[in-house]
Short mmCIF file of N, CA and C in Angstrom, two decimals:
data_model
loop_
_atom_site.label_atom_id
_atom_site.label_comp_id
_atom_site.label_asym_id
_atom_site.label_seq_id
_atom_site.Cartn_x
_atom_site.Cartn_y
_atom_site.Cartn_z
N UNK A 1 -61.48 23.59 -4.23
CA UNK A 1 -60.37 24.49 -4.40
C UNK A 1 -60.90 25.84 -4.86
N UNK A 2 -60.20 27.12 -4.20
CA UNK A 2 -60.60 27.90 -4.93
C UNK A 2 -59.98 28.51 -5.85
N UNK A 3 -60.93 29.19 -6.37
CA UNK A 3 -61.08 29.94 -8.15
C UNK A 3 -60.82 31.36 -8.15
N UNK A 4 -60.24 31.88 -8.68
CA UNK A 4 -59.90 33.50 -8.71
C UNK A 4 -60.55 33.77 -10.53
N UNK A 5 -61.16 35.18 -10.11
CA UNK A 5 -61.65 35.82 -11.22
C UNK A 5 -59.95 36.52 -12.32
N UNK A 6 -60.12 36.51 -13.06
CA UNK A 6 -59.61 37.23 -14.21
C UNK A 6 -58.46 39.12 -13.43
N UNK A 7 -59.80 39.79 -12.61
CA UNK A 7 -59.40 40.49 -11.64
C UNK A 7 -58.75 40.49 -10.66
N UNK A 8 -59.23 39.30 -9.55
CA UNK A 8 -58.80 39.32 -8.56
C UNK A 8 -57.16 38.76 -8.58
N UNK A 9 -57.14 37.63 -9.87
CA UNK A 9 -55.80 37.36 -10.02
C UNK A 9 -54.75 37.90 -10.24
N UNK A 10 -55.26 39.55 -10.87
CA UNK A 10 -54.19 40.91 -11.51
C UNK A 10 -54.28 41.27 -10.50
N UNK A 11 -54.91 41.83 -9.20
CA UNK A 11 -54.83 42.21 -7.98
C UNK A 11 -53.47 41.42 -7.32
N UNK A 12 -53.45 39.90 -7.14
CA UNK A 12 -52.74 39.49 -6.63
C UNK A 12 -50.97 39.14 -7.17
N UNK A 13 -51.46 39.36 -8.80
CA UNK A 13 -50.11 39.52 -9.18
C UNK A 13 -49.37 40.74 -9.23
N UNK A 14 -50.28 41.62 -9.34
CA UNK A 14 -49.30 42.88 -9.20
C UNK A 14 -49.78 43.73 -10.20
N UNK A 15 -50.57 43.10 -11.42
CA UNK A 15 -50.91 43.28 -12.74
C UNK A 15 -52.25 43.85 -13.35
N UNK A 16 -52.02 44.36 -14.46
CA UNK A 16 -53.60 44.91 -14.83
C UNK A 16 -54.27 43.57 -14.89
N UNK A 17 -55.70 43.49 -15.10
CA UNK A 17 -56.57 42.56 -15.74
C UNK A 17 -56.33 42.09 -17.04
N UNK A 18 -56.54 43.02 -18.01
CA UNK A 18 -55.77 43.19 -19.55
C UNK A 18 -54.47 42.20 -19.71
N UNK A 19 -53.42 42.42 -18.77
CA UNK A 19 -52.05 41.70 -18.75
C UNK A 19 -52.83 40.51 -18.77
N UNK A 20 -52.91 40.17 -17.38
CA UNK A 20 -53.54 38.43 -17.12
C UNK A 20 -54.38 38.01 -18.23
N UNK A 21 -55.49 38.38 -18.95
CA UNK A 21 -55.93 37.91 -19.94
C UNK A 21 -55.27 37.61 -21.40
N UNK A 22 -54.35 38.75 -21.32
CA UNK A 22 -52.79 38.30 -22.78
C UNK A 22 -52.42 37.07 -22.46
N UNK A 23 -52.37 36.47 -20.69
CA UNK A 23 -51.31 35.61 -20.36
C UNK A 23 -52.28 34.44 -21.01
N UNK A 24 -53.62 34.71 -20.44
CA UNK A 24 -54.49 33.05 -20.53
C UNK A 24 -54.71 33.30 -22.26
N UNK A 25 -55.04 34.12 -22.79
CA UNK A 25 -54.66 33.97 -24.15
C UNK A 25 -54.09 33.59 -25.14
N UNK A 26 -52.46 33.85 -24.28
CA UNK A 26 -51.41 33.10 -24.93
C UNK A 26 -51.02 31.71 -24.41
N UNK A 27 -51.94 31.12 -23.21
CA UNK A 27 -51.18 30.16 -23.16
C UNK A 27 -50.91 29.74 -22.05
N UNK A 28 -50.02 31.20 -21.44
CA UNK A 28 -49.43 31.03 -20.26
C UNK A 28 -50.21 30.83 -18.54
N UNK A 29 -51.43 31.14 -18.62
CA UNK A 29 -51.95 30.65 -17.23
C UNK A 29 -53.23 30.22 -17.87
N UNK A 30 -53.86 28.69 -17.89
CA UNK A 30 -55.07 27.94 -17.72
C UNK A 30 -56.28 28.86 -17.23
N UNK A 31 -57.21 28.96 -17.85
CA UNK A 31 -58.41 29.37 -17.13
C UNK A 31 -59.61 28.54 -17.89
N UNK A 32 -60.79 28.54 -17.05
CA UNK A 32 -62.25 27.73 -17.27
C UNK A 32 -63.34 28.85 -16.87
N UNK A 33 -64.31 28.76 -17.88
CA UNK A 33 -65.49 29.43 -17.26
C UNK A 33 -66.38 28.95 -16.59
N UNK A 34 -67.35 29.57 -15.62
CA UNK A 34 -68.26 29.83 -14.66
C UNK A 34 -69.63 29.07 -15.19
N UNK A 35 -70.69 29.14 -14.79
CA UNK A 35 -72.12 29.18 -15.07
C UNK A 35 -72.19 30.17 -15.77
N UNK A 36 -71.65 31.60 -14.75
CA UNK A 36 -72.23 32.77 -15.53
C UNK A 36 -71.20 33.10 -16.96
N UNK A 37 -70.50 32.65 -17.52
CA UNK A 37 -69.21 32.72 -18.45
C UNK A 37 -68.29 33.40 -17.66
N UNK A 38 -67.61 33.74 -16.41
CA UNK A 38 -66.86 34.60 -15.95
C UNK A 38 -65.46 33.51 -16.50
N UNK A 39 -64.39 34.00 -16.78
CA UNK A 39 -63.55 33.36 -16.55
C UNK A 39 -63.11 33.24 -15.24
N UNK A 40 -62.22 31.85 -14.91
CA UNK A 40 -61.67 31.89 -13.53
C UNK A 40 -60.23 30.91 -13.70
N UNK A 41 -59.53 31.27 -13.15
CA UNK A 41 -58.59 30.45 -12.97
C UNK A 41 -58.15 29.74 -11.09
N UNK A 42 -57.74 28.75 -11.29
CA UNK A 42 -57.92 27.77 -10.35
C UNK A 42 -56.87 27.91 -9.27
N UNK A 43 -56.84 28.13 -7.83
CA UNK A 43 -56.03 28.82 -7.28
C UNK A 43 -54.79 27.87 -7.13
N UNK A 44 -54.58 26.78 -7.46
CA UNK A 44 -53.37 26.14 -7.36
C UNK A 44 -52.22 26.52 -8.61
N UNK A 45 -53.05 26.94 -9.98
CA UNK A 45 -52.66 27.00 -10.93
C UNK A 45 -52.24 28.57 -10.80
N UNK A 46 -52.76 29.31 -10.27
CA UNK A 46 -52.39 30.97 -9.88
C UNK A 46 -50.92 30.74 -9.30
N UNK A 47 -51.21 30.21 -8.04
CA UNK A 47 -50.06 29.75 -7.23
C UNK A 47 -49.00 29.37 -8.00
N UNK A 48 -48.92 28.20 -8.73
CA UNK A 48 -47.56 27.83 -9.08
C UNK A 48 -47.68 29.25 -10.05
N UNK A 49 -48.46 29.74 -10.88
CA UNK A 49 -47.83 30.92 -12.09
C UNK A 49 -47.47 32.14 -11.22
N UNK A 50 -47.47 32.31 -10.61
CA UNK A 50 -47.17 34.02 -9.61
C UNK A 50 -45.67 33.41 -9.43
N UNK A 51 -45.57 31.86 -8.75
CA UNK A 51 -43.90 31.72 -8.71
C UNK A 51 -43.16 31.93 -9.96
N UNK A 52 -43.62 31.51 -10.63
CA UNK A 52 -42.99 31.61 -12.04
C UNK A 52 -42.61 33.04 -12.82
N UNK A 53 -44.18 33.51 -12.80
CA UNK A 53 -44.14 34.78 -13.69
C UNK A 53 -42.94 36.06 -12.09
N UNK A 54 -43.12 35.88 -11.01
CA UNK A 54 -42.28 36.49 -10.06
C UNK A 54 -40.43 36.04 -10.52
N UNK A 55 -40.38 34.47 -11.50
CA UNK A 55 -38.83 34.17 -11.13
C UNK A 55 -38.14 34.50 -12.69
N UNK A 56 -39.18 34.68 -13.71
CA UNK A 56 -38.94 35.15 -15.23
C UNK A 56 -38.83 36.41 -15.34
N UNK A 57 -39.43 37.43 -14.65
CA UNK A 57 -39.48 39.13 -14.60
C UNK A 57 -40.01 39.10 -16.56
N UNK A 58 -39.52 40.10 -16.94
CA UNK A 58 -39.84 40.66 -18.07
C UNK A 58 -40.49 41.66 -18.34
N UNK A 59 -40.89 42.23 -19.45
CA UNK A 59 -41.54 43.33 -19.85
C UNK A 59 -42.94 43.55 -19.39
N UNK A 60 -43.58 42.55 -18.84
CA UNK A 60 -44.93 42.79 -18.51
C UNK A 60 -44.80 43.51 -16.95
N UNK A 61 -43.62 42.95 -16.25
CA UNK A 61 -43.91 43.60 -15.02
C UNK A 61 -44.25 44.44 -14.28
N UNK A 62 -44.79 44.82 -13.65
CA UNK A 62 -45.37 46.30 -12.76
C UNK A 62 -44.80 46.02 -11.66
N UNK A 63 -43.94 47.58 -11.25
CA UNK A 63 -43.97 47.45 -9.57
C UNK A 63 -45.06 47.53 -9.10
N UNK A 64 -44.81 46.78 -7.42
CA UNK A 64 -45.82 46.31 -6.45
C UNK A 64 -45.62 47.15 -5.35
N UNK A 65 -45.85 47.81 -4.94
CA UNK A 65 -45.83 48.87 -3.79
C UNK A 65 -46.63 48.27 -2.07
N UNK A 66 -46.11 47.85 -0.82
CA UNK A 66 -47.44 47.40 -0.33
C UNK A 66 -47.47 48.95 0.57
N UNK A 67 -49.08 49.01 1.35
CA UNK A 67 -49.93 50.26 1.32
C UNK A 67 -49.63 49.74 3.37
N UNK A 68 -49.01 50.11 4.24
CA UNK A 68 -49.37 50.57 5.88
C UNK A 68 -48.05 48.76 5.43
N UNK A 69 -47.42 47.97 4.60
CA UNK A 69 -46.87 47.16 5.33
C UNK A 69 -47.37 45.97 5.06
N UNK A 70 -48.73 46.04 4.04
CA UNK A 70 -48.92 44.83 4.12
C UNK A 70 -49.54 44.43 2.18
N UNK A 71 -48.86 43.19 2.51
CA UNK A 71 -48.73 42.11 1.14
C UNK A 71 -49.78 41.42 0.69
N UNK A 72 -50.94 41.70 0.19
CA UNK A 72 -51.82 40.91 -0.34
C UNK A 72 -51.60 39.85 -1.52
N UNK A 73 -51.65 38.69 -1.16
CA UNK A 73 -50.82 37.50 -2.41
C UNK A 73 -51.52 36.33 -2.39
N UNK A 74 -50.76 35.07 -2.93
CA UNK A 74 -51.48 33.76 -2.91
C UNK A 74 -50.73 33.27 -2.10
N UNK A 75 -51.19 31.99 -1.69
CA UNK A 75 -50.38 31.01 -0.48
C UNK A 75 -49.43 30.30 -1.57
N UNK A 76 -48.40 29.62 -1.72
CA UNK A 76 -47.77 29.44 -2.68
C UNK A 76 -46.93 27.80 -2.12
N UNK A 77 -46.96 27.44 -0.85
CA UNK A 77 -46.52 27.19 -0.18
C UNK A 77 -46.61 26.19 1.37
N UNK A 78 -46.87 25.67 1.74
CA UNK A 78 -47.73 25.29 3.10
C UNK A 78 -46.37 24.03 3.38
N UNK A 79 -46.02 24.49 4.70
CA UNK A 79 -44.57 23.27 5.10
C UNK A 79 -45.66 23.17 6.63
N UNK A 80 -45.83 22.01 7.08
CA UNK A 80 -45.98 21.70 8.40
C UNK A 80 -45.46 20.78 9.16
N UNK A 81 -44.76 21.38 10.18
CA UNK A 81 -43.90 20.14 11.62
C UNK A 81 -45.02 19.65 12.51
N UNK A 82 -44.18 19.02 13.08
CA UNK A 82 -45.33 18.84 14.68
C UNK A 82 -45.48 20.24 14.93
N UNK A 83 -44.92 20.78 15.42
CA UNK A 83 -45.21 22.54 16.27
C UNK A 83 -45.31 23.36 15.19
N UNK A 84 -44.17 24.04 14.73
CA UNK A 84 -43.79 24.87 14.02
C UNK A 84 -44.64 24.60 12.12
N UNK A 85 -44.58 25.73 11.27
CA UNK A 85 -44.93 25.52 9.74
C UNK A 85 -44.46 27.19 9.54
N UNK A 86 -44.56 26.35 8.12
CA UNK A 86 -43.82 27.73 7.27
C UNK A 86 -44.78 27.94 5.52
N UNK A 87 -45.66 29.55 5.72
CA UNK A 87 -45.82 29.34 4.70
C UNK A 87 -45.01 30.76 3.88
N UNK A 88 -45.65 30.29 2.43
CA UNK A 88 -44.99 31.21 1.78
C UNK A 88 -46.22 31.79 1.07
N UNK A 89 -45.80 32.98 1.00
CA UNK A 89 -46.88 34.27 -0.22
C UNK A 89 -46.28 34.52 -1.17
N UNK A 90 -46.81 34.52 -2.67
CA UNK A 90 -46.13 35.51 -3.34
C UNK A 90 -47.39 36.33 -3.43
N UNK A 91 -46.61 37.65 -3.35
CA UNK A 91 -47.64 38.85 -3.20
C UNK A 91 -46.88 39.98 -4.83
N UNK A 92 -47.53 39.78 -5.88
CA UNK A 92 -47.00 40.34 -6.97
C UNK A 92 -45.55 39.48 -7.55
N UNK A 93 -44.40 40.62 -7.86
CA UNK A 93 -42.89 40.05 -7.40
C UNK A 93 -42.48 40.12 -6.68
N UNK A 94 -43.10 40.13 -5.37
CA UNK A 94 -42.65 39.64 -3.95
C UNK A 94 -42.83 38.37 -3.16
N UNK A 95 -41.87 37.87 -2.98
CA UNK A 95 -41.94 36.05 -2.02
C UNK A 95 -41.71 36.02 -0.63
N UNK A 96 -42.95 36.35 0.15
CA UNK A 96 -42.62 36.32 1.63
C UNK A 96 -42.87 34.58 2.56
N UNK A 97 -41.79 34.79 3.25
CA UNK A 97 -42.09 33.21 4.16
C UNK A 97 -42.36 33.86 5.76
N UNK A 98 -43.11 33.19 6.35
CA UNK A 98 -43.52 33.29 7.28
C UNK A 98 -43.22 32.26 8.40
N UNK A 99 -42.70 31.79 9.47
CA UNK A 99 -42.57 30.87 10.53
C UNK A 99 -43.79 31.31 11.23
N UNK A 100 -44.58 30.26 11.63
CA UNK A 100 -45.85 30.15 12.82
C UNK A 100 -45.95 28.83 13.10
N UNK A 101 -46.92 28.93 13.94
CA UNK A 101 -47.26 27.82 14.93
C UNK A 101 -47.82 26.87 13.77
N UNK A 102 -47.96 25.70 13.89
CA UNK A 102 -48.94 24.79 13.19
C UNK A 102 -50.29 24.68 13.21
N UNK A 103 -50.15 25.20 14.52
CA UNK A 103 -52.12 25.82 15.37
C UNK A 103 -52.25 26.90 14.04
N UNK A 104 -51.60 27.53 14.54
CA UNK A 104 -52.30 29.13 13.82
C UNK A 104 -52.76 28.58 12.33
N UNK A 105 -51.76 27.88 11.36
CA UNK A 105 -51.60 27.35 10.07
C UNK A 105 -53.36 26.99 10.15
N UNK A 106 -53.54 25.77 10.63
CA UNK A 106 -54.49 24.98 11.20
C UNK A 106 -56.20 26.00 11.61
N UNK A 107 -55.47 27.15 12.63
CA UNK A 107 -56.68 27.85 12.80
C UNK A 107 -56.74 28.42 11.76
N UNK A 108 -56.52 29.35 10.33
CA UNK A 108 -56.68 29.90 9.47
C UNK A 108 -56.95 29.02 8.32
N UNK A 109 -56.72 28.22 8.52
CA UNK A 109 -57.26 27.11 6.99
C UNK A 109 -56.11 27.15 6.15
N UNK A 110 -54.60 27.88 6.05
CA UNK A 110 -54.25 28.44 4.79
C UNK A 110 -53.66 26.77 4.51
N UNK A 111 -53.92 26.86 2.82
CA UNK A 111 -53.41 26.14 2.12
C UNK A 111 -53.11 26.73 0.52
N UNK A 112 -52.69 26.08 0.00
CA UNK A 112 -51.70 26.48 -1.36
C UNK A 112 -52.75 26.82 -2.33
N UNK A 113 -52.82 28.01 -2.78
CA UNK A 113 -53.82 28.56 -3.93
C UNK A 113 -54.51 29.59 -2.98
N UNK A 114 -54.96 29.74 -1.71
CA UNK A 114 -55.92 30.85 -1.14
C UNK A 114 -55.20 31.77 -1.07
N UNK A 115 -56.10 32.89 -1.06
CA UNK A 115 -55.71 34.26 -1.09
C UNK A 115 -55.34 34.28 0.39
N UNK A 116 -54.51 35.12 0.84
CA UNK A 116 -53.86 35.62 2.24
C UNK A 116 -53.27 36.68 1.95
N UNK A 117 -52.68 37.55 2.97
CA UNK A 117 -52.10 38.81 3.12
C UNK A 117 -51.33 38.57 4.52
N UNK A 118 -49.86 39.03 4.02
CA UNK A 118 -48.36 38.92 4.77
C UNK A 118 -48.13 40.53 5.47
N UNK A 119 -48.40 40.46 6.58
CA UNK A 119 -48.00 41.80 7.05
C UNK A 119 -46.74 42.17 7.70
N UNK A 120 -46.07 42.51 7.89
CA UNK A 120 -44.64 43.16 7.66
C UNK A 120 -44.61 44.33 9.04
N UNK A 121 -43.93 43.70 10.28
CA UNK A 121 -43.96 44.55 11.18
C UNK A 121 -42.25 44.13 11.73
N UNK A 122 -41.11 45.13 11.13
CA UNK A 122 -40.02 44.91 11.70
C UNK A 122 -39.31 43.59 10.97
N UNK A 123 -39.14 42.54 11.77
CA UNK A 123 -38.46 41.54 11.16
C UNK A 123 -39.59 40.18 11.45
N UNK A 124 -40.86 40.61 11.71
CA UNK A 124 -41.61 39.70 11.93
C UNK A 124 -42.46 39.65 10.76
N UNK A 125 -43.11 38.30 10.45
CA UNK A 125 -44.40 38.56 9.14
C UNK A 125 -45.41 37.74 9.47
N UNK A 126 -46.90 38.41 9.55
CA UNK A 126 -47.71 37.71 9.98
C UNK A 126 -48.60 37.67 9.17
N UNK A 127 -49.05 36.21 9.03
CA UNK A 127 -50.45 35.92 7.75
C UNK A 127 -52.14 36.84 7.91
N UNK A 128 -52.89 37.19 7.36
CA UNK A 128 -53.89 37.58 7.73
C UNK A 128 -54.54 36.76 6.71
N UNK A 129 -55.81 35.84 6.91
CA UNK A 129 -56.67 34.85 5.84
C UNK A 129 -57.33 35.88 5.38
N UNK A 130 -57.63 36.46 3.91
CA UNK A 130 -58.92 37.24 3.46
C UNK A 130 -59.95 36.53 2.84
#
C-alpha cells in the first residue's frame, strides 16, 4: 500500500504541511516513520481522513482552487461492475465521482489510497494515475 509523506498529504488535502502535522499530533490522522525517520501516513488511512476532514469543514480549512480544470486528490473509493466502475477523488474539500469503463479502472491500477487527478472537461471527469 502506499504511503504519503507529511507534504504530499497537505498537497492533497488542500492544506499546509504544518496543518497536517497539528492533525497527526493531535490524534487525528495515524502516521509511522520511514528508515530515514520521514513521517508517512498510509494511503488508506489518508483516504478515509480527506472524507472526513472534507465532511467536518472547520477552522482549519483552506480553499482549494483547481489550476487548467484539474483535481489532484486521493482515490477514496473504487465500485466495479462487469463493464462499467465508479471511482471517487477527494481532491482537498472537493468529492469528485467519475463513471468509466472497468478496463480503464483495471488499465490504471486505481485503487483506494493512490494518488490520482480528476480532470474536469464540461460535464465529463476523467482520472489521470500520477
Amino acid at each position: 500500500m502506499q504511503s504519503y509523506t507529511i507534504g504530499q498529504a497537505a498537497r492533497l488535502l488542500g492544506v499546509s504541511p504544518d496543518t497536517v502535522r497539528r492533525w497527526a499530533d493531535g490524534g487525528r490522522v495515524a502516521t509511522h516513520r520511514d528508515e530515514g525517520g520521514r513521517r508517512l501516513i498510509e494511503g488508506r488511512a489518508l483516504a478515509a481522513f480527506s472524507v472526513e476532514a472534507a465532511q467536518g469543514g472547520g477552522e482549519d480549512d483552506v480553499p482549494y482552487t483547481s489550476a487548467r480544470n484539474a483535481f489532484p486528490g486521493i482515490v477514496t473509493a473504487v465500485k466495479l461492475g462487469d463493464v462499467a466502475a465508479q471511482v471517487e477523488i477527494q481532491a482537498g474539500p472537493h468529492r469528485l465521482v467519475s463513471l468509466l469503463t472497468r478496463e480503464a479502472v483495471e488499465e490504471l491500477g486505481l485503487e483506494v489510497g493512490m494518488q490520482a487527478t480528476a480532470r474536469v472537461k464540461a460535464t465529463s471527469v476523467h482520472i489521470d494515475r500520477t
